[in-house]
CSV table of C-alpha atoms and ligand atoms in Angstrom, one decimal:
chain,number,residue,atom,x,y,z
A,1,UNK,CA,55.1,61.4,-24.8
A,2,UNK,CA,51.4,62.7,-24.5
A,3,UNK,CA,48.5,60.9,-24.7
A,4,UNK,CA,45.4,62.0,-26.6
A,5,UNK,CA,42.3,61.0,-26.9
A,6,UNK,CA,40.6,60.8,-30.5
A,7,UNK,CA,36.5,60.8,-29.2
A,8,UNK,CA,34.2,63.1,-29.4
A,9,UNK,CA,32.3,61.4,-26.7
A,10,UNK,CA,32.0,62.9,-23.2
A,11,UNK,CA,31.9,59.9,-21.4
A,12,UNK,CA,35.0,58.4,-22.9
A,13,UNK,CA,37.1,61.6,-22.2
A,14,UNK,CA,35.7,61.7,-18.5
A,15,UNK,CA,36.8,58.1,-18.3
A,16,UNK,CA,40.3,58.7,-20.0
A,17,UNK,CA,40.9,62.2,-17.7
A,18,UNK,CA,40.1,60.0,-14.6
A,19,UNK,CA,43.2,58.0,-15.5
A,20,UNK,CA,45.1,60.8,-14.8
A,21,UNK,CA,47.3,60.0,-18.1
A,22,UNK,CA,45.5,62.1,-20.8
A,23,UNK,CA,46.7,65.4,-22.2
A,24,UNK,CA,44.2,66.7,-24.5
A,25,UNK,CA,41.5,65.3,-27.0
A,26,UNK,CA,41.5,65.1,-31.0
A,27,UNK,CA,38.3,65.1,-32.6
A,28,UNK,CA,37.5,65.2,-36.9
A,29,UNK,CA,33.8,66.0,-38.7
A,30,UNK,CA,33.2,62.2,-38.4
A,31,UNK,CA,33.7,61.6,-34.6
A,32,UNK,CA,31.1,64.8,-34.2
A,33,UNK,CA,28.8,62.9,-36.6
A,34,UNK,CA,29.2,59.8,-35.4
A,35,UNK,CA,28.2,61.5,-31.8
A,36,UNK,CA,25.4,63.2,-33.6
A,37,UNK,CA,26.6,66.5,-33.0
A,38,UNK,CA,25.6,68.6,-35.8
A,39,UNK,CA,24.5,72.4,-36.3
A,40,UNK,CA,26.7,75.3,-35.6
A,41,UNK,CA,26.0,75.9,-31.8
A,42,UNK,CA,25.6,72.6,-31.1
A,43,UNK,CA,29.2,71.8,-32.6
A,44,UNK,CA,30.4,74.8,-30.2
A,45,UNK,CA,28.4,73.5,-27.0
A,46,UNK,CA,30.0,70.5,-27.4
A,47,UNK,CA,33.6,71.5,-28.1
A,48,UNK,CA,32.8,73.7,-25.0
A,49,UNK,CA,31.7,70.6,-23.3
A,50,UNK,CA,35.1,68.7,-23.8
A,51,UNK,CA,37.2,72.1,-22.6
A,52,UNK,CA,35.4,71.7,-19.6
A,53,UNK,CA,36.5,68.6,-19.0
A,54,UNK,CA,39.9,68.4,-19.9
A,55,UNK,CA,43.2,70.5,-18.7
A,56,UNK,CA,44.2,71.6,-22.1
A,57,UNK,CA,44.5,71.1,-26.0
A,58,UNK,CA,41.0,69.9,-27.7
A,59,UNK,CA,41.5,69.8,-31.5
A,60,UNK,CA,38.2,71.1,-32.9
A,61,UNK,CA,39.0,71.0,-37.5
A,62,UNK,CA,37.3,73.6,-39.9
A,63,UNK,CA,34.7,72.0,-42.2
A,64,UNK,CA,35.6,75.4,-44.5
A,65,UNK,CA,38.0,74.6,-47.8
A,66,UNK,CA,39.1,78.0,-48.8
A,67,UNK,CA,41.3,80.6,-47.0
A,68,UNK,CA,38.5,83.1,-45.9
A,69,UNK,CA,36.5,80.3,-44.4
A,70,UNK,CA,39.1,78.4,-43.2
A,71,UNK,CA,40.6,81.5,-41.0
A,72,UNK,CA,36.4,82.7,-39.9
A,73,UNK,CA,35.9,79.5,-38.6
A,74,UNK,CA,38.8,79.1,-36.8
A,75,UNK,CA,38.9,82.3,-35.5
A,76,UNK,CA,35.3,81.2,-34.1
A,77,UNK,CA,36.6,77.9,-33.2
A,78,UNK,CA,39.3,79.3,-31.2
A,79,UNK,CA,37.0,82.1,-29.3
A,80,UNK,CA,35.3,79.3,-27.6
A,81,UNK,CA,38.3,78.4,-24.9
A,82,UNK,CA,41.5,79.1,-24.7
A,83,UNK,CA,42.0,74.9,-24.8
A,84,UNK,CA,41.0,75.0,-28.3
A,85,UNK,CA,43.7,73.7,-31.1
A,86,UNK,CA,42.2,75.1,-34.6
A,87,UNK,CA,42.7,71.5,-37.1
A,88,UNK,CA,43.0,72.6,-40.6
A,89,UNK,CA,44.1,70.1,-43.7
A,90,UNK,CA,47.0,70.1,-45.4
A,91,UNK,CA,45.7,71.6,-48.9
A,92,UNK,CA,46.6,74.8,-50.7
A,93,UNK,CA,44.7,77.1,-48.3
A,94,UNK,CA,45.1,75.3,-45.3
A,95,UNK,CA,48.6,76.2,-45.7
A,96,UNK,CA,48.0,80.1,-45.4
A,97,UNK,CA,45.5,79.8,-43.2
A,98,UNK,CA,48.0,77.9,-40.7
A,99,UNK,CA,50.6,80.6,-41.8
A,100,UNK,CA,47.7,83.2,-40.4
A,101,UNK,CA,46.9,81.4,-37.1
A,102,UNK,CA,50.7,81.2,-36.6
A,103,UNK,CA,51.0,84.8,-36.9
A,104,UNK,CA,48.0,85.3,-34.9
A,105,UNK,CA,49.7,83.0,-31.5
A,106,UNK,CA,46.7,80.4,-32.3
A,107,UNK,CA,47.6,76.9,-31.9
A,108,UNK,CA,47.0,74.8,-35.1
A,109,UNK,CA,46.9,70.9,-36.1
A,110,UNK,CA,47.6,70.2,-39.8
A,111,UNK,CA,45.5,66.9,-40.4
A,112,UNK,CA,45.2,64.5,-43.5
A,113,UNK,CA,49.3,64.1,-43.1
A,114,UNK,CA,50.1,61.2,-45.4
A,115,UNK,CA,53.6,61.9,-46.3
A,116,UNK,CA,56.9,63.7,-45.4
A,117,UNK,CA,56.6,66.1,-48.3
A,118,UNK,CA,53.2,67.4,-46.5
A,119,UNK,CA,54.5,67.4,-42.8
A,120,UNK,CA,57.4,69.7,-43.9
A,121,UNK,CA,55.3,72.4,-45.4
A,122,UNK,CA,53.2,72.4,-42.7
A,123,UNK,CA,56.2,73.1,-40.4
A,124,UNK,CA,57.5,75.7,-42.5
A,125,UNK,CA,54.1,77.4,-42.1
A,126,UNK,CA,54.2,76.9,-38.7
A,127,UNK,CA,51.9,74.0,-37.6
A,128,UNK,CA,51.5,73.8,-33.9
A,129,UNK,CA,50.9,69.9,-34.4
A,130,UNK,CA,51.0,68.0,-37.8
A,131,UNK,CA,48.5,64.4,-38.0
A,132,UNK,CA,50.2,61.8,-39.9
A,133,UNK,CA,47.4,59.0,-39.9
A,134,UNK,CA,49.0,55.3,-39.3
A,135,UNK,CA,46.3,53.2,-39.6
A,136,UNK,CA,45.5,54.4,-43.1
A,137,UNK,CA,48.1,53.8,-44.4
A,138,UNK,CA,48.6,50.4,-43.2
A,139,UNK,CA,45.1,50.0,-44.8
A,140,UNK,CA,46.7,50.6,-48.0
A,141,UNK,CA,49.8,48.3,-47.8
A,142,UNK,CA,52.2,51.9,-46.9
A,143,UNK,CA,54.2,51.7,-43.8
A,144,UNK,CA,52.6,54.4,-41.6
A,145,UNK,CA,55.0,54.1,-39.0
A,146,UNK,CA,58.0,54.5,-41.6
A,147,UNK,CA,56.6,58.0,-42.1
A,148,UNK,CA,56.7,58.7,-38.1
A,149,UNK,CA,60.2,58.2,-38.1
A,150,UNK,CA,60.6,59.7,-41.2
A,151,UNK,CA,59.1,63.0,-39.9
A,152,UNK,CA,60.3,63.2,-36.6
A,153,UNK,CA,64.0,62.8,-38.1
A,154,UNK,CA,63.1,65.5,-41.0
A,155,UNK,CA,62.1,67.9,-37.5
A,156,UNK,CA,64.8,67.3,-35.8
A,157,UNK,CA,67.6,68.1,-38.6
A,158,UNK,CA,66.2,71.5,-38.4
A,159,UNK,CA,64.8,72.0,-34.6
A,160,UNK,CA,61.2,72.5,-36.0
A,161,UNK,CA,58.9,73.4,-33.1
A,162,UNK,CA,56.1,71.5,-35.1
A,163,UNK,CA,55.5,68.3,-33.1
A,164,UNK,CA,54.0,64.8,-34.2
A,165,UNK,CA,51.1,64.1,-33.2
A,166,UNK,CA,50.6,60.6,-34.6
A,167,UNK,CA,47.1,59.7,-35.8
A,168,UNK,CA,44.8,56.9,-36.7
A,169,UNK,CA,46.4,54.9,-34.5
A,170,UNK,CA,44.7,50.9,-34.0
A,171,UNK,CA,46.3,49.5,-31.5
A,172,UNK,CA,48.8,49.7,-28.3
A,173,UNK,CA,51.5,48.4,-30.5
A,174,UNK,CA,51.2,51.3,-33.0
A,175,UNK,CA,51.3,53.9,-29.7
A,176,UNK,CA,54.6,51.8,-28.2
A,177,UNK,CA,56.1,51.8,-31.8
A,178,UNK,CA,55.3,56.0,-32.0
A,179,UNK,CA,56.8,56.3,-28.8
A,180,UNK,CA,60.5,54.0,-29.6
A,181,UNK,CA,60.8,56.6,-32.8
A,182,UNK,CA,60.0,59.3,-31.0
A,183,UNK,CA,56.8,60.7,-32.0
A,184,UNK,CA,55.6,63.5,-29.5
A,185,UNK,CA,51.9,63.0,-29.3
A,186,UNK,CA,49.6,59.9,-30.1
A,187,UNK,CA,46.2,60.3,-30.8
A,188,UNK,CA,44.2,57.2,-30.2
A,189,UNK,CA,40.4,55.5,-28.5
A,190,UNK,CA,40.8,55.0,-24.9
A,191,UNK,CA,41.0,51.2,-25.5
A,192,UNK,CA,44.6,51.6,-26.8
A,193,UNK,CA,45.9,53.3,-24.1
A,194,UNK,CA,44.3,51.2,-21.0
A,195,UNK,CA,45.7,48.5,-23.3
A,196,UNK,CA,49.2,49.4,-22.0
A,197,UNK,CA,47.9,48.1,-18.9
A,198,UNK,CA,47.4,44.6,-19.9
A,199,UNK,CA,49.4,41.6,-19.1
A,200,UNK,CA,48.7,37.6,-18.3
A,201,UNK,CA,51.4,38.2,-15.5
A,202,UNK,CA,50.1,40.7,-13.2
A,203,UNK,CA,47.1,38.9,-13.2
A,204,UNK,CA,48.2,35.8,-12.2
A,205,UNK,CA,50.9,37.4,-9.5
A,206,UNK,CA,48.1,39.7,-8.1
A,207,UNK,CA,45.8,37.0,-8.1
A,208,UNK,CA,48.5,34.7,-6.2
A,209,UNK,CA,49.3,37.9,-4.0
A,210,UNK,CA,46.0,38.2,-2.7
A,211,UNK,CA,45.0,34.3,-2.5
A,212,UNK,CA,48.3,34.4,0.3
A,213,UNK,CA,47.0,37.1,1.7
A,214,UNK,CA,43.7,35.7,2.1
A,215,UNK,CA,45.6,32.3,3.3
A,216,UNK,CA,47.5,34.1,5.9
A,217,UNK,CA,44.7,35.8,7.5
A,218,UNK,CA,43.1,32.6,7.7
A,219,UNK,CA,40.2,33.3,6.0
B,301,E4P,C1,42.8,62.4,-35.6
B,301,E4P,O1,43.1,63.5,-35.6
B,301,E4P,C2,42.3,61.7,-36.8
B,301,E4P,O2,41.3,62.4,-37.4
B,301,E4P,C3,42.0,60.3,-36.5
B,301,E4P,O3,43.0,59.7,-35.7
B,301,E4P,C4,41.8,59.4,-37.7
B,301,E4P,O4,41.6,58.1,-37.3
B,301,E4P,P1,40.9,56.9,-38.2
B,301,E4P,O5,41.8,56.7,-39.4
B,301,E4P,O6,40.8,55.8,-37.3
B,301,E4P,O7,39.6,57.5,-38.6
């Protein structure tokens, strides 16, 4: 399973490419914003910025809606490094537009997945990665992981190269659950994955390790 990282901040995606467990970073239009990154070459300094730091596969999503703008953007996006994932949503357009990038050998994410209707077209237009968001719908009383199995067993009836890149994810739970159904790819902050670390007993038994250590050399 891969690990992402869904930040648009430089320090968090040193810290999570450090652990040595992170292969490639998400971002959406409201991590940038949130980062105050705003303005056409700013946006590309900073996508730039994250390429630099990680080995491969940074998701950088159009802001365009239609097909031309969609495909000039991307096209743009994708010129900055050869890391870059184009992200394009799952509407009308988006749909050629991934069809176009597929033709073109340019890796694409189809975001705003929210059910397996959605992630199907986008494999039959060939998606590089589609986003089904979790959290979201848990928000709303839907099962997101439901649709994570759902999806991965739709792919693999047919050997779709598409993978799933699960999205929106809360929690370490969530990311253990993706990874029992099978999801290829989570997306998630840093604070779900060093999560997985966690647990009351190898604190206590490194704590006891060290304290007979410490006893043994007499100190
Ligand atoms: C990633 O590609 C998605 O944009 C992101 O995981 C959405 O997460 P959120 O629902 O926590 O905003």
């Amino acid at each position: 399973m891969k690990f992402f990282i869904d930040t648009a901040n430089l320090d968090e995606i040193r810290e999570a490419y450090e652990l040595g467990v992170l292969d490639g970073v998400t971002t959406n239009p409201s991590l940038m914003a949130k980062g105050g990154i705003s303005g056409d070459e700013k946006v590309k300094a900073h996508y730039k910025s994250i390429c630099d730091i990680v080995d491969d596969k940074v998701s950088a999503e159009v802001i365009a809606t239609d097909f031309e703008g969609m495909v000039k953007e991307g096209l743009a996006l994708a010129k900055i490094d050869d890391k870059i994932v184009v992200k394009i949503p799952i509407i009308r357009d988006g749909l050629k537009a991934l069809k176009y990038f597929h033709s073109e050998g340019i890796r694409t994410n189809c975001t705003l997945i929210f059910s397996a209707g959605q992630a199907l077209l986008a494999a039959k237009a060939g998606a590089s990665y589609v986003s089904p968001f979790i959290g979201r719908l848990d928000d709303i009383s839907y099962d997101g992981m439901e649709l994570i199995a759902q999806i991965v067993h739709i792919y693999q009836n047919y050997n779709y190269e598409t993978e799933v890149l699960a999205a929106s994810v809360r929690h370490s739970m969530h990311l253990l659950k993706c990874a029992e159904v099978g999801a290829d790819v989570v997306t998630c902050p840093l604070k779900v994955i060093t999560g997985l670390l966690k647990h009351p007993l190898t604190d206590s038994g490194l704590a006891t390790f060290l304290a007979d250590h410490a006893k043994a050399a007499g100190k």
